[in-house]
Tab-separated table of C-alpha atoms in Angstrom:
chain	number	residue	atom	x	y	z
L	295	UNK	CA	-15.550	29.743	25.787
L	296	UNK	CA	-14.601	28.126	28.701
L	297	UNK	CA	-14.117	23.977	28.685
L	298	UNK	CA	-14.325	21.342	31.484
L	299	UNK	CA	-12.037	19.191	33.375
L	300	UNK	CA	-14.592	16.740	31.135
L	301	UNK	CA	-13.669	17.996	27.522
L	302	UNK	CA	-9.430	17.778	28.949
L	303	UNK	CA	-9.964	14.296	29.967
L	304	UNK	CA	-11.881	13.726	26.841
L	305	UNK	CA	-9.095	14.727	24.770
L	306	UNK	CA	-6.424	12.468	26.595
L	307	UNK	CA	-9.112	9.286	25.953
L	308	UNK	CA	-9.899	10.447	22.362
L	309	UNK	CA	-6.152	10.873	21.617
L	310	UNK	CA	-5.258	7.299	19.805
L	311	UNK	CA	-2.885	5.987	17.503
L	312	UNK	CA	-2.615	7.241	9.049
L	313	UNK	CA	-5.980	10.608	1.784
L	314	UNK	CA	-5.139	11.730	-4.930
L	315	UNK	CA	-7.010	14.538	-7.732
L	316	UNK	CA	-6.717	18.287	-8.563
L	317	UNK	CA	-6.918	20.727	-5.887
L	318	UNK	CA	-6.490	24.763	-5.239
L	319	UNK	CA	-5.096	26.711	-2.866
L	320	UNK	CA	-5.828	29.278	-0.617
L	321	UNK	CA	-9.329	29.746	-0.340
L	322	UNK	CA	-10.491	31.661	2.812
L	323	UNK	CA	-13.963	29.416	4.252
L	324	UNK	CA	-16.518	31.762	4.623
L	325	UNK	CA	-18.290	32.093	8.144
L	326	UNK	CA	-21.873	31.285	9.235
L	327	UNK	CA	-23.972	31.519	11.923
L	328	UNK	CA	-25.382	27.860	12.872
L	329	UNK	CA	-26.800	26.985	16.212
L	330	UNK	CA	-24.927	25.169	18.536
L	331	UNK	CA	-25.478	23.053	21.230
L	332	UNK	CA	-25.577	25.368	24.668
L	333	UNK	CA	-22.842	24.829	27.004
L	334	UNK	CA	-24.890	22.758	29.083
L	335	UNK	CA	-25.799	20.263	26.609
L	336	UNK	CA	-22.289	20.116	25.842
L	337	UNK	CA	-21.038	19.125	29.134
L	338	UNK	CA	-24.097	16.606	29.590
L	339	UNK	CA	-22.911	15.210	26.157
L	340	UNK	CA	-19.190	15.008	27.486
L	341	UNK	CA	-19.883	13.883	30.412
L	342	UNK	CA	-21.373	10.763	29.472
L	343	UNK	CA	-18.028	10.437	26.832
L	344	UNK	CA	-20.113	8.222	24.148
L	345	UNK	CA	-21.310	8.876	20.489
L	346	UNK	CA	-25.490	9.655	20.369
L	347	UNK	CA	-27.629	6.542	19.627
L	348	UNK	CA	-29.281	6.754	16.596
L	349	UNK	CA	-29.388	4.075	13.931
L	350	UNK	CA	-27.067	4.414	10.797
L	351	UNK	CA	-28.843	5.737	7.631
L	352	UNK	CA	-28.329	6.628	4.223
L	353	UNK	CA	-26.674	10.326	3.298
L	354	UNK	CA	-29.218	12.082	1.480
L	355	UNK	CA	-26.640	13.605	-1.004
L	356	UNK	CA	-27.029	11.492	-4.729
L	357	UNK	CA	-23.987	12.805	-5.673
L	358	UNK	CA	-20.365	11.459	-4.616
L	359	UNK	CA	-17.357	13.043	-4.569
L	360	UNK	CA	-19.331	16.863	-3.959
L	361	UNK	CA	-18.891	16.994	-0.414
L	362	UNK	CA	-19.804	20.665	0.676
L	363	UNK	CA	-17.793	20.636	4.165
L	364	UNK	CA	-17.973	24.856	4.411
L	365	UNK	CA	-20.686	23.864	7.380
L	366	UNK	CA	-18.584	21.785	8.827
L	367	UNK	CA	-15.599	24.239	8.587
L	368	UNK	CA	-17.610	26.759	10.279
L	369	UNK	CA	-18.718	24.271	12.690
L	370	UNK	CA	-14.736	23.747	13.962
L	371	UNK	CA	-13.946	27.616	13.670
L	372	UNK	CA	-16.620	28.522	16.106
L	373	UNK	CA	-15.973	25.509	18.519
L	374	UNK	CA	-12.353	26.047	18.790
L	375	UNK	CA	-11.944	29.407	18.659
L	376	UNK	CA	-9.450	29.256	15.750
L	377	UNK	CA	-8.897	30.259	12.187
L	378	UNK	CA	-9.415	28.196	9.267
L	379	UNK	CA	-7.873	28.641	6.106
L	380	UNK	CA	-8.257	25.945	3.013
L	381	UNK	CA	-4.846	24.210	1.827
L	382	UNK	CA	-6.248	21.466	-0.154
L	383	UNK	CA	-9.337	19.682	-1.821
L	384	UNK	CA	-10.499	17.084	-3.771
L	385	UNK	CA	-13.556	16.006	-5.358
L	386	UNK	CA	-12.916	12.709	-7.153
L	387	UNK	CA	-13.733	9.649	-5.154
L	388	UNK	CA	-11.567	6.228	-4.658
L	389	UNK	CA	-13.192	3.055	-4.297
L	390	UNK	CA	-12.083	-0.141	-2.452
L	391	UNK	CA	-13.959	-3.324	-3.055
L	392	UNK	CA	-14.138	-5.933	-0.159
L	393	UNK	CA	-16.164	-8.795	-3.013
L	394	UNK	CA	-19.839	-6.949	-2.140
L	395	UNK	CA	-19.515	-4.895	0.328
L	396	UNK	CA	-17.520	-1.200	-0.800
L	397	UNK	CA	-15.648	1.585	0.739
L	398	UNK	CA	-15.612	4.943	-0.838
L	399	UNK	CA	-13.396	8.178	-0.012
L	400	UNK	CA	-15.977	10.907	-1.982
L	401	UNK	CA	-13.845	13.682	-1.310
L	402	UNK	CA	-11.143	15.370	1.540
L	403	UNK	CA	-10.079	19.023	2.183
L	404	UNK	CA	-6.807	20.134	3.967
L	405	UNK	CA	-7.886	22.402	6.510
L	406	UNK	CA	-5.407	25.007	7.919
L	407	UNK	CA	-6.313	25.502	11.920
L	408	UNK	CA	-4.216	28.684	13.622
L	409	UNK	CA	-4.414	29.596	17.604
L	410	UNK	CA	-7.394	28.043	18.654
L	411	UNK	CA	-8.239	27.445	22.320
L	412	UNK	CA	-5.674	25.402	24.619
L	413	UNK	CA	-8.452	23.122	25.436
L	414	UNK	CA	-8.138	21.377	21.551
L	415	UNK	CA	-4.004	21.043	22.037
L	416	UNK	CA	-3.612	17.331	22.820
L	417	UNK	CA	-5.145	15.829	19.716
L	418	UNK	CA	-2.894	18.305	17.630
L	419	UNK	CA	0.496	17.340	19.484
L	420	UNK	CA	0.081	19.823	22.318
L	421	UNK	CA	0.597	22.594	19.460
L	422	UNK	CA	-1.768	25.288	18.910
L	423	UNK	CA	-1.541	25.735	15.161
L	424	UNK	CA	-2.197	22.616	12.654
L	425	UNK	CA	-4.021	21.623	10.536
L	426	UNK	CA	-7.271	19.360	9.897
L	427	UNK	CA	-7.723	16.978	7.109
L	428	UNK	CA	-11.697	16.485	6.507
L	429	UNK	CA	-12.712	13.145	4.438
L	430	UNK	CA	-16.355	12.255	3.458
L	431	UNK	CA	-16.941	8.184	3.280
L	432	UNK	CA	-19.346	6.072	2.295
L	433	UNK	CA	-19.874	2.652	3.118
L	434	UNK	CA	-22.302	0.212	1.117
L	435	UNK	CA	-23.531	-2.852	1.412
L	436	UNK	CA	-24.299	-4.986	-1.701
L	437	UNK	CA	-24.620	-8.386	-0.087
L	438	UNK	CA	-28.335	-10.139	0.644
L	439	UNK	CA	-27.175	-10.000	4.060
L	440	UNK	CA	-26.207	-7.834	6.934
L	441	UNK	CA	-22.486	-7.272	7.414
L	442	UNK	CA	-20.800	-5.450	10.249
L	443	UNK	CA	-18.035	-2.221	10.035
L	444	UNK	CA	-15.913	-0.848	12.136
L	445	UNK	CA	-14.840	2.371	10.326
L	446	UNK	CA	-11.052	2.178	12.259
L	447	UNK	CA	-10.317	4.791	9.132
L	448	UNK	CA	-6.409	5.532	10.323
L	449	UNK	CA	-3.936	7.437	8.239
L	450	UNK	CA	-0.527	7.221	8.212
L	451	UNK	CA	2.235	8.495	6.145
L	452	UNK	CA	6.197	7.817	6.042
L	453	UNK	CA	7.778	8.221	9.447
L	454	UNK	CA	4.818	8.529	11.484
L	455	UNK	CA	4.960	7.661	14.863
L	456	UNK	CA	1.635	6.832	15.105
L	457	UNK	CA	-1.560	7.037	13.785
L	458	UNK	CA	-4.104	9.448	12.654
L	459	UNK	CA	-7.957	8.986	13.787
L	460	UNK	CA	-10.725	11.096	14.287
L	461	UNK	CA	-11.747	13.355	16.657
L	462	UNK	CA	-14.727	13.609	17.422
L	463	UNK	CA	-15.317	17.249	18.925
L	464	UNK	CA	-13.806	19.026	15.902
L	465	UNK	CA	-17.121	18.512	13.533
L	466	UNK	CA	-20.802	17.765	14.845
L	467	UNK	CA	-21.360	14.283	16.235
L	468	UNK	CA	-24.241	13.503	14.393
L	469	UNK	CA	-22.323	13.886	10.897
L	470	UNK	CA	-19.150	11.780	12.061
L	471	UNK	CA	-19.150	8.090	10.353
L	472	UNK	CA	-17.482	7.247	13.852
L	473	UNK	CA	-20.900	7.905	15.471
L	474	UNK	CA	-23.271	5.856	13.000
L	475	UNK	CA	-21.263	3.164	12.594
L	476	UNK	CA	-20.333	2.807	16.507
L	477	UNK	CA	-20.784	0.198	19.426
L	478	UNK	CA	-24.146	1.383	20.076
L	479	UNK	CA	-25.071	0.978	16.524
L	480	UNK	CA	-23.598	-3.045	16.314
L	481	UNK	CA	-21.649	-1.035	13.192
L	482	UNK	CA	-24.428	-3.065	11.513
L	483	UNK	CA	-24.821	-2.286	7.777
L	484	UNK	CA	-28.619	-3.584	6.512
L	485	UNK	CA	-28.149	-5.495	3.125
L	486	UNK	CA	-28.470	-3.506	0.675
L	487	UNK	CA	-27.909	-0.527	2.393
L	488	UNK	CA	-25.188	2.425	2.757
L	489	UNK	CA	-23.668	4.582	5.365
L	490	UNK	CA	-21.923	8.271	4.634
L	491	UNK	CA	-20.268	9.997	7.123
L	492	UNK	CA	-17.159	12.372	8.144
L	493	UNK	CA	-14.246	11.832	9.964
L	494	UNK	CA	-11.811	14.801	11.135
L	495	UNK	CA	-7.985	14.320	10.918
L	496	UNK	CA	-6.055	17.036	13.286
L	497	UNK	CA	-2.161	17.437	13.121
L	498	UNK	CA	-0.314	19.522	15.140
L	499	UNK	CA	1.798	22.199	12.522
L	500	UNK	CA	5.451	20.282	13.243
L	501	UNK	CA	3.438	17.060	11.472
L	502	UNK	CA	1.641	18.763	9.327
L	503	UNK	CA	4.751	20.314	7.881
L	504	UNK	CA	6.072	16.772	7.694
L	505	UNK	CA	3.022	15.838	5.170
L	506	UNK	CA	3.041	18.626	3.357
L	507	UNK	CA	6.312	18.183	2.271
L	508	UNK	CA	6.159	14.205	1.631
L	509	UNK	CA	2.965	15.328	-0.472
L	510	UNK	CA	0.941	12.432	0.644
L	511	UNK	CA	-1.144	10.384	3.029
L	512	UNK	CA	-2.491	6.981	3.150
L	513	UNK	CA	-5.503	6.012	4.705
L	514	UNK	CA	-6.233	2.262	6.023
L	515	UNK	CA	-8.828	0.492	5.214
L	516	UNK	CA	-10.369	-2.497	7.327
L	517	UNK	CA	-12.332	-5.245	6.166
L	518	UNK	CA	-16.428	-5.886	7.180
L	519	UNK	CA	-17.413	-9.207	9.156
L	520	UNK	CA	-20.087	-11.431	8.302
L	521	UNK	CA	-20.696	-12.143	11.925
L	522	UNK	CA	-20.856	-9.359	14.283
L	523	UNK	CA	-17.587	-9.421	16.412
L	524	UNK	CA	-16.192	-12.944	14.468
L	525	UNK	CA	-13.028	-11.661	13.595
L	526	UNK	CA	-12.561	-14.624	11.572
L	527	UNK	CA	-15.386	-14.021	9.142
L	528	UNK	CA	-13.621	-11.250	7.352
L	529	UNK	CA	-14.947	-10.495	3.784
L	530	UNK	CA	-12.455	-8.978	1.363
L	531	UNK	CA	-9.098	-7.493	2.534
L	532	UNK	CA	-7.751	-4.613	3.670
L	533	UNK	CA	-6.763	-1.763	1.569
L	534	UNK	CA	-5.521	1.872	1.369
L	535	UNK	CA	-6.546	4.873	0.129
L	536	UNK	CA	-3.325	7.302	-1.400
L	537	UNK	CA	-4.109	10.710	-0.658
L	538	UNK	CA	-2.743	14.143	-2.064
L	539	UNK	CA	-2.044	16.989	0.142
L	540	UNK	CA	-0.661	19.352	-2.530
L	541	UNK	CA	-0.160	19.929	-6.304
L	542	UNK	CA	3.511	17.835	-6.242
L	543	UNK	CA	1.631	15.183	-4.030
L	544	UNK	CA	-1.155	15.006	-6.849
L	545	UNK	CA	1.631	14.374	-8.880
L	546	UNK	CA	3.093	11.731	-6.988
L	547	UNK	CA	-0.311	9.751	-6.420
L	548	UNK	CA	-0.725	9.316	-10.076
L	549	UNK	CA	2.917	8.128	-10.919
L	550	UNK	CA	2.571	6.013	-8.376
L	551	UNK	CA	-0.473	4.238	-10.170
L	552	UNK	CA	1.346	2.654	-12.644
L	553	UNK	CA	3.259	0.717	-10.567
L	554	UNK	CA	2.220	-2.836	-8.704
L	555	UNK	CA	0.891	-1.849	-5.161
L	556	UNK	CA	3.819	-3.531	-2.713
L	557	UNK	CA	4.956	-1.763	0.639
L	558	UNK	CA	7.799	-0.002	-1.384
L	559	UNK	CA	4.860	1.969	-3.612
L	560	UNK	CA	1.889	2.198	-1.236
L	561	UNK	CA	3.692	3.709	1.971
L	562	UNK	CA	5.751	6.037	-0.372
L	563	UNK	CA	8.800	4.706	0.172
L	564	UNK	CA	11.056	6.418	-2.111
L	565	UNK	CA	10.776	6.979	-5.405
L	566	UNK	CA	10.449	3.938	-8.597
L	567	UNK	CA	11.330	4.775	-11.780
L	568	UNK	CA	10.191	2.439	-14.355
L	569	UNK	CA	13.575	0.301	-16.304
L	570	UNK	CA	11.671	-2.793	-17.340
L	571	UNK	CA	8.397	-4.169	-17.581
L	572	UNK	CA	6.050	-6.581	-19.191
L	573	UNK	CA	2.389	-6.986	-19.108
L	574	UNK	CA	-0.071	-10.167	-19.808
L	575	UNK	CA	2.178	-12.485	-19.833
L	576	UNK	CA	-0.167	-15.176	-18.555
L	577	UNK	CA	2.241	-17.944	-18.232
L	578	UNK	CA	0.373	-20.529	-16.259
L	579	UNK	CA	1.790	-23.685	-14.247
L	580	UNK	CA	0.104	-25.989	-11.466
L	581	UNK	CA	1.542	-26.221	-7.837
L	582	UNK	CA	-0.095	-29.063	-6.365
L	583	UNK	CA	-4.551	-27.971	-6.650
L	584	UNK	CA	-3.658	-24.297	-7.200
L	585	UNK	CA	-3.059	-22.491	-10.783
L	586	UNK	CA	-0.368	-20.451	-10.702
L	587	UNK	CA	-0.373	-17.663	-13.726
L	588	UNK	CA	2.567	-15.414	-14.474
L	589	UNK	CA	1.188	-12.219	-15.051
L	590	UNK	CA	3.933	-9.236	-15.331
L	591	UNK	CA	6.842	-8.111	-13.668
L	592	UNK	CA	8.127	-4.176	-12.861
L	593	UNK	CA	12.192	-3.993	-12.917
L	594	UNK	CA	12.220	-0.481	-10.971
L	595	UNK	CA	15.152	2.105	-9.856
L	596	UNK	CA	14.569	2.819	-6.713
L	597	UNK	CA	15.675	5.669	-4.831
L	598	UNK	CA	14.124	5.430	-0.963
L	599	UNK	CA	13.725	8.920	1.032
L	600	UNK	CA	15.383	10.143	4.319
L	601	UNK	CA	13.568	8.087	6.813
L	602	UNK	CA	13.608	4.077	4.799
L	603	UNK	CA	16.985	5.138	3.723
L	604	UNK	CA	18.748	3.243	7.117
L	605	UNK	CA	16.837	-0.336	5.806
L	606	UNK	CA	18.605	-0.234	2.211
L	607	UNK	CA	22.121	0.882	3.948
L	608	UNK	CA	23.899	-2.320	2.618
L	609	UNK	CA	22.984	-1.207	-0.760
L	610	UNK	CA	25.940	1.207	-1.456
L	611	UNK	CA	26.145	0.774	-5.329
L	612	UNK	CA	22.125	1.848	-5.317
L	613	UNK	CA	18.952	-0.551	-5.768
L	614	UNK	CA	16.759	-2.072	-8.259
L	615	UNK	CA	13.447	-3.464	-7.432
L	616	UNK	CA	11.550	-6.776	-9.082
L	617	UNK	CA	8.248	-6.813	-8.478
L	618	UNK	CA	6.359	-9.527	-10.124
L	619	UNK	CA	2.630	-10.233	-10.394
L	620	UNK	CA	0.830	-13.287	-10.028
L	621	UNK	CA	-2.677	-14.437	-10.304
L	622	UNK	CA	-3.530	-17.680	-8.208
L	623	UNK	CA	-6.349	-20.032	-8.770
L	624	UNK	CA	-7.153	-21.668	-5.622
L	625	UNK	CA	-8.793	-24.884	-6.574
L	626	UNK	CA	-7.568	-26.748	-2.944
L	627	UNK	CA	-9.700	-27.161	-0.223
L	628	UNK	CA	-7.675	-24.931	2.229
L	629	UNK	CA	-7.186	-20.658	1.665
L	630	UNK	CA	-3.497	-19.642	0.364
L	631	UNK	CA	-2.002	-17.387	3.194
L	632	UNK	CA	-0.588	-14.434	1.378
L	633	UNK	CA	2.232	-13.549	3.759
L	634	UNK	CA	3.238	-17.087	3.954
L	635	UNK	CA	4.562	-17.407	0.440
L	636	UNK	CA	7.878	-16.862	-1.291
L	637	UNK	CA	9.961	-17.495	-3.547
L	638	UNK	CA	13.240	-17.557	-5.138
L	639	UNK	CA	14.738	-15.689	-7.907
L	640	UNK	CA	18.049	-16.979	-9.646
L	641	UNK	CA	20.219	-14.548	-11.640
L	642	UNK	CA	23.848	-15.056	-13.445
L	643	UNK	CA	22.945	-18.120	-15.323
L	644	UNK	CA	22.271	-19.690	-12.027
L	645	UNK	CA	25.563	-18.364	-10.448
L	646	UNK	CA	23.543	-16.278	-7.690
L	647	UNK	CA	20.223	-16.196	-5.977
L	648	UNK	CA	17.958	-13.747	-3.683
L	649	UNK	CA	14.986	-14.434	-1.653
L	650	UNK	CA	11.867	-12.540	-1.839
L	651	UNK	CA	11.521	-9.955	0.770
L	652	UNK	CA	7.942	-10.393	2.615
L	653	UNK	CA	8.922	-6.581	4.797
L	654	UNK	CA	8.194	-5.043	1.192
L	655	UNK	CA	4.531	-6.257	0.627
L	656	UNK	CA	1.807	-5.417	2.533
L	657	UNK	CA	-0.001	-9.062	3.327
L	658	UNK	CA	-0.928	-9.128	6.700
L	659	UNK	CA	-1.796	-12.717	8.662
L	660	UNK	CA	-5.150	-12.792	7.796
L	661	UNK	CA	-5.358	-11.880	3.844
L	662	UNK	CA	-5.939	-14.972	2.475
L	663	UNK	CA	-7.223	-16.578	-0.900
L	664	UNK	CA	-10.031	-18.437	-0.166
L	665	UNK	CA	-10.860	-22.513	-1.260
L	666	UNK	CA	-12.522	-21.933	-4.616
L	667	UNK	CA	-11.071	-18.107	-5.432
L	668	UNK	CA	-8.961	-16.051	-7.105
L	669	UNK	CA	-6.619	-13.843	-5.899
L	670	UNK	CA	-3.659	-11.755	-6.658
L	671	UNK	CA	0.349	-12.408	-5.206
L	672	UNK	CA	2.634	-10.217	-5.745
L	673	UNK	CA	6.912	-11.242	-4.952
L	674	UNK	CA	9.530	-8.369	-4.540
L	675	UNK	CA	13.259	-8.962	-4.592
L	676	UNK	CA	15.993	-6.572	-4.030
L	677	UNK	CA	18.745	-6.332	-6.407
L	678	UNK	CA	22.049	-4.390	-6.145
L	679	UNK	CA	21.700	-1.925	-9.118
L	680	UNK	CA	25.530	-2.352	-9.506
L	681	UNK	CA	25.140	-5.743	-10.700
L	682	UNK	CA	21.803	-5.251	-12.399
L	683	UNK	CA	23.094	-2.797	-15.078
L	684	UNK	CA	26.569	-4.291	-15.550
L	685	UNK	CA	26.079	-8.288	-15.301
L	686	UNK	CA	22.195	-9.592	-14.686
L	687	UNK	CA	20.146	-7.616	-16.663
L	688	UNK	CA	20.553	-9.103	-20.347
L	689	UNK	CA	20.784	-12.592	-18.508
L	690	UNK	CA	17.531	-14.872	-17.438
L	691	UNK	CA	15.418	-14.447	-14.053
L	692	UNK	CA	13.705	-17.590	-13.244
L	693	UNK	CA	11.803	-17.180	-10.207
L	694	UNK	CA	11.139	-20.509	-8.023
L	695	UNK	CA	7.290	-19.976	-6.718
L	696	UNK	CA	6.067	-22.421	-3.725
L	697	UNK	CA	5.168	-24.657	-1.817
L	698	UNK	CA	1.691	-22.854	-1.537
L	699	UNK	CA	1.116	-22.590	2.130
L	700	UNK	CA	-2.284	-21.659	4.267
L	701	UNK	CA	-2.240	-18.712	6.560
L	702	UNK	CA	-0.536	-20.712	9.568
L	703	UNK	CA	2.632	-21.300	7.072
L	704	UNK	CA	1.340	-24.832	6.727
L	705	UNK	CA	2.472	-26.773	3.380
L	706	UNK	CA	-0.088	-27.376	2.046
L	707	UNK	CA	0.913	-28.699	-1.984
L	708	UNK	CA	3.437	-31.486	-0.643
L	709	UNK	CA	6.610	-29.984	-1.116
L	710	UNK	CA	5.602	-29.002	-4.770
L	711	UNK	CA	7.216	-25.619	-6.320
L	712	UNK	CA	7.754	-25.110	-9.839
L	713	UNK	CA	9.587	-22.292	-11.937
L	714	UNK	CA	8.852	-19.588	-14.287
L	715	UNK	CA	11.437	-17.603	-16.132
L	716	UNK	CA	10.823	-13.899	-16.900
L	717	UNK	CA	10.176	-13.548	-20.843
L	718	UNK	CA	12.574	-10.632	-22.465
């Protein structure tokens, strides 16, 4: 099978800037024999370089999480010219709320792809072995009113370079989420309806190697607009999805659930291990019109891997993480920016202090807590693990929590802070 200079330039323009259960290993995916487009049609399609117009609809299939993708395995064996071999899958689905509107990963499979054509090498690193990771979504709407969805589905993992997004000539158009939720489809989701859909992962073997042995992936999750292209009518905010790759990755995915979601734990950082902790605390104190609530701290041992090692360096005598959990009531009439607050954390009997260390939480500009809602902060500190274990650690913590501040780093509570200490 012979491509065009179309397909190669394509590639280049397709080519852009990164998925947790039980899976097996080493099943071969069995070949079938499913029309294809005729070469032709293909170059007409690739020519125009733009997804087919049809209007978004629901996936027939009642069941999550039971993704058959054997078609669309087939499918990228015969296009390519390669061989496919199945590393990984997994059936059980993750769901991320955005209030009422929902994104679900129903189920992924870790596709090994050996010497296909030259024509597919850019995507996969100019290599010509790699491997595929396949994910099934669904997106539904649960509002009384239409909201709009750009599925920019990226995955990343620890010491990427870049990211991971789907390309769109390794599985049939028509299936792709990509292609129903698109520019020529407004990415409009109908209240009250849903939207399923594929999207195809390729890494060249050098990166795939790389994720194979970290175990895991994470996949980013956007937020839905009220207003079609009013970015600042988000609903919800962003999230990730923590994806196993292998058995010690399943592993990893479910450890990793039992601690609060900062940077440190959601880009798989390094490794926690759990030293002290307390739940429901519910210690509750007013900063100007918002309730603050103490919820729960994690004191963790932390042990970061090869590529975050250089940003702990100082650290010589090891590290200890604090990450503490609030909920905030926002009963002002301006939102709470989340990555405007901090806070300060006192140890020693007030001998010593560190600040809280926004680079370890994941709040971007925009997640905010609303006039009128709830919402969750969490604060990490870094602590020298040295001075943890020998002289803090049987001493008080009293963490220093405001002002509260809107999403332009605006005071917005007059100044006001006030001061919890960490019950034993």
């Amino acid at each position: 099978m012979k491509k065009s200079l179309f397909l190669m330039s394509s590639l280049i323009l397709s080519t852009s800037i990164i998925l947790s259960g039980c899976g097996k290993d080493g099943d071969e995916t069995k070949k079938d024999d499913e029309p294809k487009k005729t070469q032709e049609e293909k170059g007409q399609d690739k020519e125009k370089d733009k997804v087919q117009k049809e209007e978004p609809k629901k996936d027939q299939e009642s069941t999550k999480g039971s993704a058959d993708f054997a078609s669309l395995i087939s499918y990228m064996e015969k296009e390519t010219q390669g061989k496919t071999k199945i590393l990984f899958e997994n059936n059980e689905s993750q769901v991320h709320k955005m209030e009422n509107v929902s994104i679900s990963i129903d189920a992924y499979s870790v596709v090994e792809l050996k010497d296909f054509h030259t024509d597919f090498n850019i995507p996969f690193g100019e290599e010509n072995n790699g491997g595929v990771i396949l994910a099934k979504y669904t997106v539904k709407n649960d509002m009384d009113k239409d909201v709009y969805y750009m599925p920019s589905l990226d995955v990343t993992f620890t010491g990427a370079s870049k990211y991971y997004t789907n390309d769109k000539y390794l599985i049939p158009e028509e299936d792709q989420l990509p292609t129903k939720l698109s520019f020529e489809t407004d990415y409009l989701i109908k209240a009250g309806d849903e939207v399923t859909g594929y999207i195809a992962y390729p890494f060249g073997e050098t990166d795939l190697a790389k994720i194979n042995e970290l175990g895991t992936v994470s996949v980013m999750i956007p937020v839905p607009l009220a207003e079609k292209e009013k970015y600042d009518t988000t609903i919800g905010t962003e999230g990730r999805f923590n994806l196993a790759l292998n058995t010690d990755g399943s592993k990893k995915v479910s450890s990793n659930s039992t601690f609060y979601q900062d940077k440190v734990t959601m880009d798989n950082m390094g490794e926690k291990k759990i030293l002290k902790e307390k739940s429901d605390i519910n210690e509750s104190k007013k900063i100007g019109d918002v309730n603050a609530i103490l919820e729960g701290y994690q004191f963790t041992k932390f042990t970061p891997n090869e590529v975050e090692a250089p940003r702990f360096s100082n650290f010589t005598n090891g590290v200890t993480l604090l990450t503490v959990k609030f909920k905030l009531e926002n009963k002002a009439t301006s939102e709470i920016g989340l990555s405007s607050m901090s806070s300060k954390l006192t140890v020693n009997d007030g001998m010593q202090y560190l600040l809280s260390e926004g680079m370890l939480l994941n709040y971007k500009p925009n997640d905010v807590i609303k006039a009128g809602e709830n919402g969750e902060l969490l604060q990490v500190f870094v602590l020298d693990q040295e001075q943890y274990e020998k002289i803090w650690k049987d001493k008080a913590f009293d963490i220093e929590l405001g002002p509260i501040r809107n999403k332009g780093a605006e005071d917005t509570s007059k100044g006001k802070k006030e001061t919890f200490t960490l019950p034993k």
